[in-house]
């Protein structure tokens, strides 16, 4: 048995405290002591250290009812540790500086089409925008997280393939790292969506969750036992490419009858009678205009959605499925009905006493927030 040295214990406690404040926001000293199982003098010492480093401030809570001295409120200071978050999509790219505690401190975005979608152009634009934003805010990021719709190698951020961006074998992590002079973590967009939901969204507190998003393609991110599931080398979650319909439509992945061809953006357009590859706004408007009771036009589409979700739940046994991107435009009643059907048809859900199926509530910032969390993982451990 190895015994941890006092400085190792202190470092571990400090980083647990930082993580708690980063995800939970302002918390009283007493609540921090309870959450970490530490006594009040240890918490005081740790918080004093963080205050000295400018990472937190302490304040007397405004409404301190009851007898006795109120426990001081510990507030994370967003500007004290900042990361750069980058979200590259088929149609546009966005960057944000995100502070300790998860607050977006500033942002910028631009459209991508034609030549602007070339890796070199994207890298240059990200670097220039990040420098301008950092100068405007007077902040310097410590690390960067980059969300990409594609298959990404975890170790070095090599984008193996991105159908949406028309990229193959792009050393994005290395090239951005060299230009930004920062540690860079690149990840698949659905993976980072799952991370954002886990830390800040519907998945908070859920130890096992699946995030399924329909953008142009359909992707998945998995939280297993409280952590992001990474697979070997970072490749996993391509649930859009499970075969659901033998003899179905050909898919860009080389297979046919993939789930993505039945529940992706193009399938939704066909179901609604809209032209494929039309503007995203038209699809969302059409979905928002639907009555809350199931529209018959969507009946077959929803059957495919349910069939895929039943498979996913039976294989992975999550307590929660979060639907992201285009799926969030589905009416609430429709999503409730999808959840009912999944619970009824999945053996694992019945054994679990019912898996929850919910829409993402983090909105358009979801991937940016996930990219920020990926960057913060290394930053918080080193502060
Ligand atoms: Zn496919």
XYZ file of C-alpha atoms and ligand atoms in Angstrom, residues 238 240-243 249-261, ligand 1:
19
model
C -20.730 6.809 -34.482
C -25.542 7.451 -36.748
C -23.908 4.657 -38.718
C -25.506 1.668 -37.068
C -27.384 -0.233 -39.739
C -30.399 4.449 -48.723
C -26.673 4.572 -49.421
C -24.720 6.496 -46.780
C -21.549 8.555 -47.267
C -19.770 6.129 -44.908
C -19.920 3.438 -47.599
C -22.669 1.432 -45.936
C -26.395 1.586 -46.600
C -29.450 1.869 -44.381
C -27.567 3.738 -41.633
C -29.624 5.348 -38.838
C -28.364 8.745 -40.054
C -30.046 8.228 -43.439
Zn -23.317 5.473 -42.582
